[in-house]
Amino acid sequence: MTLATHDVRWSAGGHLIVDGITLSVEPNRMLGLIGPNGSGKSSLLRLLCRMRKVASGVVTLDARDIGDLSRRDLARRLAFVEQQATTDVHLSVCDVVRLGRTPHRAAFASWTREDEEAIDHALERVGLTDRHDQPWHTLSGGERQRVHIARALAQEPRELILDEPTNHLDIQHQLSTLALIRRLGLTCIVALHDLNLASLFCDRICVLSAGKLVAAGMPEAVLTPDLIRRVFGVEVRIHDGAGGRRHIEYIIDGDQGETP
Amino acid sequence: MSHAVLRPNWAARIAVAVLSVVALVLAVALAVTVGEMTIPLGTALKALGNGLFDLGFPTSAIQQGVIFHYRLSRALMAALCGGALAISGAILQALLRNPLAEPYILGVSAGASTGAVCVMILGLGGTTLGLSGGAFVGSVAALALVALLAAGAGGTSDRVILAGVAGSQLFTAATSAIVTTMASAEQARGVMFWLLGNFGGVRWPDLWVATPVALIGFIICMSHAKALDAFAFGTDAARSLGVAVGRVRFVLFATTALLTATMVAIVGSIGFVGLVIPHAARFLVGPGHARLLPACLVIGAVFMILTDILSRVLVPQQILPIGIVTALFGAPAFAAILYGAKRPA
Ligand SMILES: Nc1ncnc2c1ncn2[C@@H]1O[C@H](COP(=O)(O)OP(=O)(O)OP(=O)(O)O)[C@@H](O)[C@H]1O
Ligand SMILES: [Mg+2]
């Protein structure tokens, strides 16, 4: 149980947006967070990395309240990739990845060999080594997403939190990015929209709806036609796919009557 | 290939440092020799030797006075002021994530003018406070008001800017009200002149205040260089990179405000430098603050010394307010930089 929430609540604009959520990730496992738009996924992730303060409840890292850690210590343990983050500053790809070294560097320190290696390694892992000097504002949406992931990796975290990391990515990069995140072997919490990708890559899945946790468990146990109908209002059929994995097929109104 | 950029390159660093010092010394030397009374460099050096180390070179008392008590102190003050304003601008642009942010955005300059006018025209504070004291008190008052407003409104970047605009308008209006209703034409002219900035009144005691303030301010800012870089993607991103956003913002807002207030109190509010020098410096050394801040210090200092020289020699027998010169010459220079650096779309 490295990262866990205990009955956390958070409200904004007079509404309770995260409503008493208790969940935890096992070390080196990948936890998927799914739920409709506005169900509170991003809000919960922000609480997990202390970007917002919980109104009640606690978030713990190794059984310690993260509120008791210094921001810097937290940033060395835990990295966050936001749903969308952009800048007007004229940075290169490498400049952005270097930002990931911020929590590791003292105020007046210059770049060390360790920093350089972490940066190069991070760029290599997202496949952007050759884009090292390209200006940030010229990157495509998917490339930006991968640079942010590289920045998070340069932090050398043990816990990685990602908010829809496959946004903007083509199918190849969706698969390769999630495979990469899985291969890293870090403790991961990932908000995802694609139910098939979630069931393909996540060890466990938590389902949010209107700020509440409505289901949690193994993908096979959680992603049932009944739950998907209740939470997303969509009819699905579930097929057994190759390698024991399952495939979720969405049924559009018109073809409901057809037999497979 | 990437390593060449990353590894600290001491030779290059030392070269840049030496170059900066040479540029500063040349600018000061120029400032000391050029003016209504042109003084040969040799004489100027002797006078400096006399003034600084009491070497007893034979120089005329007038030359001695002009060089040591008038031009040198003035040039050094210009350097400090240019550097401090440029650094403050760079920091506010990073913290507020707004390229139009400048040192006066927190209402410091408007408050200073109100304070100065209170002393100059209303005679508040009597002789103890003085013009500079009044300006300083005014800027701190305006700053406090803006800080209160901004904090009450949620403290996000745009709220800080809006609070600054509101505070500035209020204090500018107060200044105008006092000037139009109470001042004689002569006084109004004096206020106008003071507002546009002027190094004419600078004497050594001013430097004993400004130098430590600028130095300590610079060190505080440099110690936050990495944190400032982390603000590129916003405050949330900075937080997730381990920056204690609230504390850093407080320390840096306070530092830039005090730097600016000190300079404004001594020489009036000189516009343009704090807005434009950071952008010019960014074109030269890139956005990383560990380089940007020293670059701002040097470029701001040299720019201000040179514009001060221009203000003295441009119109014979008359000294132009420095704010006019910074804008007159800075704006086209900046346009040239912008034009030259325009990136392919
Ligand atoms: N600061 C705020 N003030 C008011 N409402 C907010 C605030 N932050 C979030 N909300 C609301 O909380 C709800 C949850 O937002 P959140 O961003 O967590 O959703 P999400 O599950 O990540 O959605 P998506 O799938 O679209 O990314 C939304 O209805 C949003 O409008
Ligand atoms: Mg979201």
CSV table of C-alpha atoms and ligand atoms in Angstrom, one decimal, chain A residues 42 83 163-164, ligand 2:
chain,number,residue,atom,x,y,z
A,42,SER,CA,-8.6,14.8,-12.3
A,83,GLN,CA,-4.2,16.2,-18.4
A,163,ASP,CA,-4.1,12.0,-16.1
A,164,GLU,CA,-5.3,10.7,-19.5
C,2,MG,MG,-9.9,15.0,-16.1
